[in-house]
PDB file of C-alpha atoms and ligand atoms in Angstrom:
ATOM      1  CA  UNK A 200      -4.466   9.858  17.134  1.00 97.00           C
ATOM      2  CA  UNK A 201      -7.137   7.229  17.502  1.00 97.00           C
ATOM      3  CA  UNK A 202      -5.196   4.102  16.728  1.00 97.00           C
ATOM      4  CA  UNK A 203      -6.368   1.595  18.574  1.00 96.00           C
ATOM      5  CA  UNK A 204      -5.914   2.582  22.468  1.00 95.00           C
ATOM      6  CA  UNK A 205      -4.270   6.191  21.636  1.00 95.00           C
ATOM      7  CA  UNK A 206      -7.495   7.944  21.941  1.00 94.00           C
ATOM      8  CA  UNK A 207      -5.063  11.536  21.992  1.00 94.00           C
ATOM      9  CA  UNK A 208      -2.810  12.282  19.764  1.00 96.00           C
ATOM     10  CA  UNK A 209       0.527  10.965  21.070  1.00 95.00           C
ATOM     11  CA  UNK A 210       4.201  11.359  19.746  1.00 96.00           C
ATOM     12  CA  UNK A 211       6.902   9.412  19.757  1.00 94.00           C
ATOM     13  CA  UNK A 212      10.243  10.873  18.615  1.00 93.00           C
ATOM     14  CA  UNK A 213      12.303   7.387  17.383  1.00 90.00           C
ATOM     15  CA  UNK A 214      16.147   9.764  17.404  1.00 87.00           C
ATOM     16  CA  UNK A 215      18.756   7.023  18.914  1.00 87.00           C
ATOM     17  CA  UNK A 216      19.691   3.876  17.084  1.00 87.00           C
ATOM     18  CA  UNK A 217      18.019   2.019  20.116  1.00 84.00           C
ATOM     19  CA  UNK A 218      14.677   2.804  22.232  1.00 85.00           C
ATOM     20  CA  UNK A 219      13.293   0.395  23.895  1.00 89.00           C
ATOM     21  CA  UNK A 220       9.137   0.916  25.015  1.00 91.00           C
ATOM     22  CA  UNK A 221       8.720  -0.679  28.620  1.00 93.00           C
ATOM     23  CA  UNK A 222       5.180  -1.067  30.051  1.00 93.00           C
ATOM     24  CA  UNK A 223       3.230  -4.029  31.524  1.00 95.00           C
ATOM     25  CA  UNK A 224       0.996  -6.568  29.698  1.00 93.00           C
ATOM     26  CA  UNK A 225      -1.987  -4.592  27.335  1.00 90.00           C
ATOM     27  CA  UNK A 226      -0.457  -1.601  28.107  1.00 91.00           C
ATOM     28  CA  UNK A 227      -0.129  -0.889  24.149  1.00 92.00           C
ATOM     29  CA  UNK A 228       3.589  -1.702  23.630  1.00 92.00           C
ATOM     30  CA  UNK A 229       2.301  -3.737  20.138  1.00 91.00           C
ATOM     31  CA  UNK A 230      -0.038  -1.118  19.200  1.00 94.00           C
ATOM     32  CA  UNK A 231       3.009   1.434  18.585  1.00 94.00           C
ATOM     33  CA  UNK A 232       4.547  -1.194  16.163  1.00 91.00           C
ATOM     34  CA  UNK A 233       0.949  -2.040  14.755  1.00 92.00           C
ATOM     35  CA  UNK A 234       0.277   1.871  13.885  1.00 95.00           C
ATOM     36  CA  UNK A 235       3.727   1.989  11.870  1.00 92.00           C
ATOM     37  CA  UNK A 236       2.741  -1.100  10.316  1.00 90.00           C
ATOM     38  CA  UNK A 237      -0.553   0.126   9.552  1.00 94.00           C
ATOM     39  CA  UNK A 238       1.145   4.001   8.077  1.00 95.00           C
ATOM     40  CA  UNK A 239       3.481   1.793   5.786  1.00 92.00           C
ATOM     41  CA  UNK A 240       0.695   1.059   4.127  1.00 90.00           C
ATOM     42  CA  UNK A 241      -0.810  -2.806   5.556  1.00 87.00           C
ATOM     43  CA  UNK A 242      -3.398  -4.306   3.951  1.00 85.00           C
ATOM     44  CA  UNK A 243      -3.686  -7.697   6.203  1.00 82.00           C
ATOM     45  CA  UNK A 244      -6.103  -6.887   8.900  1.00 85.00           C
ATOM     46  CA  UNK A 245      -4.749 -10.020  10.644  1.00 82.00           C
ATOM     47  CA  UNK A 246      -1.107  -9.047  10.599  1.00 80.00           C
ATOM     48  CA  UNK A 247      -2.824  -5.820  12.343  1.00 87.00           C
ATOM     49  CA  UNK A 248      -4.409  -8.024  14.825  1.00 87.00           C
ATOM     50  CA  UNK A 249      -8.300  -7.151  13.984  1.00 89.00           C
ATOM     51  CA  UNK A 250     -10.812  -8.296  11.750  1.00 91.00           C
ATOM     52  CA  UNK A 251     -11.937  -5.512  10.139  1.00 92.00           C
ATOM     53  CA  UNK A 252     -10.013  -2.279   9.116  1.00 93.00           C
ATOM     54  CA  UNK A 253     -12.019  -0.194  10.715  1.00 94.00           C
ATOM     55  CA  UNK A 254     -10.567  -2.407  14.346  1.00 95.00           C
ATOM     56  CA  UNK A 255      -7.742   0.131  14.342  1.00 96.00           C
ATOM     57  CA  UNK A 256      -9.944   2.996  15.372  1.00 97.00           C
ATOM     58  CA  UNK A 257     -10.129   3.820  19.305  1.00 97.00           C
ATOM     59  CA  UNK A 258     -13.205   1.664  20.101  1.00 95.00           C
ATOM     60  CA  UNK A 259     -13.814   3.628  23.556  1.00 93.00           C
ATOM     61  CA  UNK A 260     -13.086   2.922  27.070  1.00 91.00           C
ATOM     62  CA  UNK A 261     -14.231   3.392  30.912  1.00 90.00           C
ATOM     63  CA  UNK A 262     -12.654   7.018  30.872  1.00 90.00           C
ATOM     64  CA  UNK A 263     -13.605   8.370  26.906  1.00 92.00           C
ATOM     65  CA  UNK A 264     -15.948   7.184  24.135  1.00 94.00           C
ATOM     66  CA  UNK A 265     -15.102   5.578  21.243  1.00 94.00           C
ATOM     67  CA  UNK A 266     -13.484   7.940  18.164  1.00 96.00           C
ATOM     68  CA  UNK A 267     -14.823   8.109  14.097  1.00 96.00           C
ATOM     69  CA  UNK A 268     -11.636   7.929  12.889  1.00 97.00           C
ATOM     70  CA  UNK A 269      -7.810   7.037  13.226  1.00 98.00           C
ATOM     71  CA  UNK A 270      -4.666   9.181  12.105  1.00 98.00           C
ATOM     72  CA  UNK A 271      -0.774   8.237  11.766  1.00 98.00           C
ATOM     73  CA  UNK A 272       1.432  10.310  10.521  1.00 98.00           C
ATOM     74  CA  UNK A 273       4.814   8.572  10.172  1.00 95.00           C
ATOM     75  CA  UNK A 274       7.874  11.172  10.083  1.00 95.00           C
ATOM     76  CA  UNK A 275      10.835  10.461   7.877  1.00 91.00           C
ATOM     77  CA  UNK A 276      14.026  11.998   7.871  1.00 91.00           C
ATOM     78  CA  UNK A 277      15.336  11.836   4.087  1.00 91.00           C
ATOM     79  CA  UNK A 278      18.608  14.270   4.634  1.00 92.00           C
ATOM     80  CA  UNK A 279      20.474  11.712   2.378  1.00 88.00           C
ATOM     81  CA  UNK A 280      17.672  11.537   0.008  1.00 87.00           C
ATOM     82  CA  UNK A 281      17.493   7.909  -0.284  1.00 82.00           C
ATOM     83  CA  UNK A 282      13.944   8.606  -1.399  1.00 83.00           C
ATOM     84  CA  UNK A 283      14.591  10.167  -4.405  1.00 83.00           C
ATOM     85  CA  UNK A 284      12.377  13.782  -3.912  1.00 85.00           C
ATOM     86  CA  UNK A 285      13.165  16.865  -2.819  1.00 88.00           C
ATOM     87  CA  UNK A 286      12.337  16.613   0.543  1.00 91.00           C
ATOM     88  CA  UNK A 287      14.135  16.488   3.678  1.00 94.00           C
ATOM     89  CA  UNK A 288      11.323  15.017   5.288  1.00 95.00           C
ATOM     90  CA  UNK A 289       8.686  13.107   4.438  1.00 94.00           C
ATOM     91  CA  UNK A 290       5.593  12.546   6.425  1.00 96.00           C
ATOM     92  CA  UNK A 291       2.993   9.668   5.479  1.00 96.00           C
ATOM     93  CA  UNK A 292      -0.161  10.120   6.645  1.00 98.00           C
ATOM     94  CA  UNK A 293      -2.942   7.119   6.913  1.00 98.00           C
ATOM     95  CA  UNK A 294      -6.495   8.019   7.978  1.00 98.00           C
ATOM     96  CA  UNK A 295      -9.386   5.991   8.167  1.00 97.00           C
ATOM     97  CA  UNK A 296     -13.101   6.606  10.018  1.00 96.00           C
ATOM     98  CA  UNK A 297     -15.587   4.583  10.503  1.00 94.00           C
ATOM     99  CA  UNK A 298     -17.627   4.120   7.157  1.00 93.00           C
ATOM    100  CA  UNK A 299     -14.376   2.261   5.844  1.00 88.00           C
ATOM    101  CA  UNK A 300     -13.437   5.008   3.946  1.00 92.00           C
ATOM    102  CA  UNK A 301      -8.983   5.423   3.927  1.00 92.00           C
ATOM    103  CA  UNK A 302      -7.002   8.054   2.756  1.00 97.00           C
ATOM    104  CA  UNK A 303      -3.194   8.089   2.231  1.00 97.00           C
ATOM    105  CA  UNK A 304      -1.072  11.058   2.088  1.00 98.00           C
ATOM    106  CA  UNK A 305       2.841  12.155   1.387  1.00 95.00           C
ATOM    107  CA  UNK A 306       3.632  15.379   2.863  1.00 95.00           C
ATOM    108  CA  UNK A 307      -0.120  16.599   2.978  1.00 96.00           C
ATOM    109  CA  UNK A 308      -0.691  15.719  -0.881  1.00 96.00           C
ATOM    110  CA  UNK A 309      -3.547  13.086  -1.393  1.00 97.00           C
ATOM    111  CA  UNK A 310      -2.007   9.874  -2.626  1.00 97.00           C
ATOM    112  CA  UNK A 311      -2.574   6.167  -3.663  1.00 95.00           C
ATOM    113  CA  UNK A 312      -1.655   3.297  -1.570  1.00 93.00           C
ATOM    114  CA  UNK A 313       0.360   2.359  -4.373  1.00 90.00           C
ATOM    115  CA  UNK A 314       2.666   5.591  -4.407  1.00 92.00           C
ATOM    116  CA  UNK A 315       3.486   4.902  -0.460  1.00 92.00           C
ATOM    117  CA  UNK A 316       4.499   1.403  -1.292  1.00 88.00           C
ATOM    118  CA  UNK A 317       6.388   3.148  -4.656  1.00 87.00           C
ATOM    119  CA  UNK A 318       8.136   5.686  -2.218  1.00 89.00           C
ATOM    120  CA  UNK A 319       9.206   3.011   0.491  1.00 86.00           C
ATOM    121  CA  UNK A 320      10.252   0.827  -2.210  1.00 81.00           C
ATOM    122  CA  UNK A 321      13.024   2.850  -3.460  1.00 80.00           C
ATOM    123  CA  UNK A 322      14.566   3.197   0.026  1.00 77.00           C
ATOM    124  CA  UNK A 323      14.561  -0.721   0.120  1.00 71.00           C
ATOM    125  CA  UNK A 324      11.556  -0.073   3.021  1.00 74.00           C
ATOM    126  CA  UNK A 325       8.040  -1.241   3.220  1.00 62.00           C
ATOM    127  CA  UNK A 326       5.493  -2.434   5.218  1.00 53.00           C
ATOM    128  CA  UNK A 327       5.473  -6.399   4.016  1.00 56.00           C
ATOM    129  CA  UNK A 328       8.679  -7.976   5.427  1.00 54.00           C
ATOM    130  CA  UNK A 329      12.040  -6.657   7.282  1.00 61.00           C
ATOM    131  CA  UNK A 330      10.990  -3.090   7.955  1.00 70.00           C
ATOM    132  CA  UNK A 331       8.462  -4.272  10.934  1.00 78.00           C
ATOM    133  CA  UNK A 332       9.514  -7.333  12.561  1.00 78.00           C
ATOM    134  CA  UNK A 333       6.726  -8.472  15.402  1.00 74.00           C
ATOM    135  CA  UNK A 334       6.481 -11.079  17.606  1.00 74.00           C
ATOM    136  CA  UNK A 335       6.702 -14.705  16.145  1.00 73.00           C
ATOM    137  CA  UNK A 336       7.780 -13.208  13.097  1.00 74.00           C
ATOM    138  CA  UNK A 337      11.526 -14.666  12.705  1.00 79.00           C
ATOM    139  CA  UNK A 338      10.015 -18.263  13.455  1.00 82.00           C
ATOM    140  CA  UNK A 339       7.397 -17.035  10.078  1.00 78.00           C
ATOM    141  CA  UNK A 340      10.469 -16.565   8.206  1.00 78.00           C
ATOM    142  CA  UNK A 341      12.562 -19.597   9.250  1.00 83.00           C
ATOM    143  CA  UNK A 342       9.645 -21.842   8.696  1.00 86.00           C
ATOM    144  CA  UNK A 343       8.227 -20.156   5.371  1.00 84.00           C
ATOM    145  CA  UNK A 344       8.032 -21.501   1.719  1.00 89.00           C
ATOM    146  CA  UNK A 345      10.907 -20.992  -0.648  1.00 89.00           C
ATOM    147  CA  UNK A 346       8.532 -18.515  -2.277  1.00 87.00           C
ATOM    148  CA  UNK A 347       7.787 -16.711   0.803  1.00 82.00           C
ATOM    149  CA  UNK A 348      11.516 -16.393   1.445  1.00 83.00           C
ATOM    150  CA  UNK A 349      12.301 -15.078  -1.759  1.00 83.00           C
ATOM    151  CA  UNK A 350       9.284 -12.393  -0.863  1.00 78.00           C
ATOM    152  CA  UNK A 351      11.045 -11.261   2.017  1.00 74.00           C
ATOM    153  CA  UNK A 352      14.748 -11.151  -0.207  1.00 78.00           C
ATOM    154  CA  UNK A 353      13.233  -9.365  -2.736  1.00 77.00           C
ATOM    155  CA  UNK A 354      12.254  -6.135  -0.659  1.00 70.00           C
ATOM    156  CA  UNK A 355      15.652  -6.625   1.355  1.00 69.00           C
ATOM    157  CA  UNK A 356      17.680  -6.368  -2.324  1.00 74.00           C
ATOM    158  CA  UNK A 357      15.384  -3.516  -3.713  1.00 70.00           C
ATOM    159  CA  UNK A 358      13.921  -5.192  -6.248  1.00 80.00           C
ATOM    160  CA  UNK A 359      10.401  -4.986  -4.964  1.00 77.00           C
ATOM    161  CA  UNK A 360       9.717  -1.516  -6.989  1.00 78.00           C
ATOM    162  CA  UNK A 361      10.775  -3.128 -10.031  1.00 86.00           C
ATOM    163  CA  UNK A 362       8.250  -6.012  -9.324  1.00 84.00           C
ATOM    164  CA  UNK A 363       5.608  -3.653  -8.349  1.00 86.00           C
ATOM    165  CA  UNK A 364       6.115  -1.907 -12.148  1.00 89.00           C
ATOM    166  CA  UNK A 365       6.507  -5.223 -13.856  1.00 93.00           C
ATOM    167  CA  UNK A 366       3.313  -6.133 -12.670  1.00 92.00           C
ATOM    168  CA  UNK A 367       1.924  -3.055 -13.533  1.00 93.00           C
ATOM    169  CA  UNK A 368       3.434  -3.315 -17.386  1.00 96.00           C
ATOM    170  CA  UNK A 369       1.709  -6.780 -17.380  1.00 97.00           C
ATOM    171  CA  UNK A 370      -1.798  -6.012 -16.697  1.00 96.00           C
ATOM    172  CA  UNK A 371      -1.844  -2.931 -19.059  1.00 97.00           C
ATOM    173  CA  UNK A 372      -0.455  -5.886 -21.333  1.00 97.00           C
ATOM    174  CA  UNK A 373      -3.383  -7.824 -20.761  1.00 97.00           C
ATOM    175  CA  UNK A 374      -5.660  -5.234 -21.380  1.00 97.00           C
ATOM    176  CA  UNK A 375      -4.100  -3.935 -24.135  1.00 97.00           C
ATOM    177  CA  UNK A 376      -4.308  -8.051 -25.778  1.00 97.00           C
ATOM    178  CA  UNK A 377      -7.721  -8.042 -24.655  1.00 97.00           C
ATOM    179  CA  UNK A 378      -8.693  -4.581 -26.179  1.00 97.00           C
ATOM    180  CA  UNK A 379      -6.404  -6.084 -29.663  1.00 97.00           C
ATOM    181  CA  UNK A 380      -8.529  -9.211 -29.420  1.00 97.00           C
ATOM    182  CA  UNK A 381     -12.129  -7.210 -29.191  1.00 97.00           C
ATOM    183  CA  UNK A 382     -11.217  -5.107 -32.472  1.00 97.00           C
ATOM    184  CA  UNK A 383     -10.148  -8.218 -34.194  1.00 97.00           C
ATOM    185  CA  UNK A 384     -13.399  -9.646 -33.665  1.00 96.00           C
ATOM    186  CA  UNK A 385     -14.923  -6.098 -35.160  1.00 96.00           C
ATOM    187  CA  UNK A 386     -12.892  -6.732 -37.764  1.00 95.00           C
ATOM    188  CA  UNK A 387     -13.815 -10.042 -38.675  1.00 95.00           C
ATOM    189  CA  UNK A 388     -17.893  -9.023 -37.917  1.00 94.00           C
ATOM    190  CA  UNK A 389     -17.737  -6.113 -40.653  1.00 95.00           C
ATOM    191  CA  UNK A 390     -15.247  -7.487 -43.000  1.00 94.00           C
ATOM    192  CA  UNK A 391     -18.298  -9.208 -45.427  1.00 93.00           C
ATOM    193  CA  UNK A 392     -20.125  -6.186 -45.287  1.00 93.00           C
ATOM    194  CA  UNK A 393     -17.541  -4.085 -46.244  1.00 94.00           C
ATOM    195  CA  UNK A 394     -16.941  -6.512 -49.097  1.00 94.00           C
ATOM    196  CA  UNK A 395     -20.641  -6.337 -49.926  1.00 94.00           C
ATOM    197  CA  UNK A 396     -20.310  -2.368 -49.898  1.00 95.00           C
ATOM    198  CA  UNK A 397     -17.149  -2.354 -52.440  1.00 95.00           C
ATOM    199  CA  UNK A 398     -19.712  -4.711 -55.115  1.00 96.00           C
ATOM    200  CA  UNK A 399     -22.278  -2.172 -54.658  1.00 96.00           C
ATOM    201  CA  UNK A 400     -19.644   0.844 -55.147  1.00 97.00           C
ATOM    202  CA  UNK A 401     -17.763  -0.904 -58.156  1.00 96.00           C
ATOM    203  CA  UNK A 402     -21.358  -1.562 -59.882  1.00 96.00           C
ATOM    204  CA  UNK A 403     -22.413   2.374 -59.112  1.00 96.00           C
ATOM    205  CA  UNK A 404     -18.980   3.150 -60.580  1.00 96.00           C
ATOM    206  CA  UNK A 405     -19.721   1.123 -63.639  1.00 95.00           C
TER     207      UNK A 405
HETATM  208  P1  ATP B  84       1.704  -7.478  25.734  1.00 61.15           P
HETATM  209  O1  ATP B  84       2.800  -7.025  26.634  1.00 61.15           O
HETATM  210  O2  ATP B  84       0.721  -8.368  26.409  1.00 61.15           O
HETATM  211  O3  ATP B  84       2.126  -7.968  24.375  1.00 61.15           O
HETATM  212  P2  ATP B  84       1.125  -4.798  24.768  1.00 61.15           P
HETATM  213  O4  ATP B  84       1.641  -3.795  25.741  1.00 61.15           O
HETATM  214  O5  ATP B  84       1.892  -5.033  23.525  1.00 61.15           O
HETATM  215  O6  ATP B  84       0.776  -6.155  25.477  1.00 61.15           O
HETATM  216  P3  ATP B  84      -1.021  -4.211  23.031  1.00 61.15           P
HETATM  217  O7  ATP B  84      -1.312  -5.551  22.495  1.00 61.15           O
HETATM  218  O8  ATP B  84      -0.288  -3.254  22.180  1.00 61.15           O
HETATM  219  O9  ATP B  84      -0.334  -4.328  24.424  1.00 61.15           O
HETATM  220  O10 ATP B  84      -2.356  -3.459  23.438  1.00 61.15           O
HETATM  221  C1  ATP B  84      -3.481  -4.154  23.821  1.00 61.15           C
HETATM  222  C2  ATP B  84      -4.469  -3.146  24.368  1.00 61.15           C
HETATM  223  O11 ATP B  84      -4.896  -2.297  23.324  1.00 61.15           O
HETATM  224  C3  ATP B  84      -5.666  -3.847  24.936  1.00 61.15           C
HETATM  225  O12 ATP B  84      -5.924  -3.272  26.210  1.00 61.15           O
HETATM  226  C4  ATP B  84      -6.769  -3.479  24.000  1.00 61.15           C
HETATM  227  O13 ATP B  84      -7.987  -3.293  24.639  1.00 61.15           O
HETATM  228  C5  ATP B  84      -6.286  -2.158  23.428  1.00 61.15           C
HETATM  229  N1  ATP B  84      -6.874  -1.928  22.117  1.00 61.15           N
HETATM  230  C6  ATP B  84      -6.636  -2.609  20.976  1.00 61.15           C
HETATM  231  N2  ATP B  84      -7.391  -2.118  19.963  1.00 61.15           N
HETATM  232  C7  ATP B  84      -8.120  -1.098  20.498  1.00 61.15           C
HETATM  233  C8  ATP B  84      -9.097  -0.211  19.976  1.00 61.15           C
HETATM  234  N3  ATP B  84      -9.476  -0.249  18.707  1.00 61.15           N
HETATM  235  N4  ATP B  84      -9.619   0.704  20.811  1.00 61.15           N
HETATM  236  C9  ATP B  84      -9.242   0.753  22.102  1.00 61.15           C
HETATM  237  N5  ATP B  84      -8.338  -0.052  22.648  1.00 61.15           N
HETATM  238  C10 ATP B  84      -7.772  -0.980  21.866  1.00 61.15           C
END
């Protein structure tokens, strides 16, 4: 509801291997594959087609004013557990209004961006490469850096949620060298004094 020109809530039931969405030019046909993009959890406002994140939201037309805010919920059916939770379902919700403010939810519990992208990770799915493939994007791929590629491999092979914690590991690493380097310098700043203190106590001693 409110994504872009769905000013209603609409709902599309994706249940055969193949459905096809016929309409003529403008009629929305990208903005279906935009709002799954957008529930999977993108960040690039370009990829999205807009310039800010707040373009998603219903910006009015002739027949109805514009909406505050913008709603997808994405419905997943996780029968074989692939995602590794108890669910049979889960449901991913994106919202966002107009003072910029977002809000990401699995199966109605508040979440972070990064637990989506955790979550589609493990089934090998995410917003970033395969999982949405739009217009122009095969000719991206063919024509992309080496590194790009190996972006795109990555999620394919399932490594991406081991990246995603690697990278996590590293910058508590950093701060963790930085926070080592700080008390070190402490260290260093108190050591005379403390060697001035142990004179004074040895003399009192004596
Ligand atoms: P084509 O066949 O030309 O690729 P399409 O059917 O894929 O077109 P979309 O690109 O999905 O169409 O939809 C474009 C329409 O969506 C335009 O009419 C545009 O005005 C409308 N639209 C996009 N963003 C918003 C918004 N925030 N609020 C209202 N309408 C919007």
């Amino acid at each position: 509801q409110g994504f872009k020109s769905f000013a209603q809530p609409v709902e599309f039931i994706f249940n055969r291997e193949l459905t096809t969405i016929v309409g003529p030019n403008g009629s929305g046909k990208s903005n279906i594959a935009d709002a799954i993009r957008w529930v999977l959890g993108e960040q690039s406002n370009k990829t999205l087609r807009g310039k800010k994140s707040e373009d998603v939201i219903f910006s009015g037309s002739d027949k109805k004013g514009k909406l505050g805010f913008a709603q997808v919920n994405l419905y997943l059916n996780n029968k074989d557990h692939l995602v590794n939770i108890d669910y049979e379902q889960i449901i991913i919700t994106r919202k966002i209004n107009r003072q910029g403010e977002s809000e990401y939810l699995i199966n109605n519990n508040k979440v972070r961006l990064l637990d989506v992208q955790m979550l589609l990770a493990q089934a090998n799915f995410g917003q970033k490469t395969y999982s949405v493939i739009g217009q122009g994007m095969i000719t991206t791929i063919l024509t992309s850096s080496a590194a790009e590629r190996k972006e795109f491999f990555d999620e394919a092979t399932g490594v991406k949620q081991f990246q995603i914690k690697k990278q996590q590991a590293e910058n508590k690493l950093r701060h963790s060298k930085e926070n080592i380097e700080q008390t070190i310098n402490i260290l260093k700043e108190l050591a005379p004094h403390l060697r001035s203190l142990t004179r004074q106590v040895n003399k009192l001693e004596k």
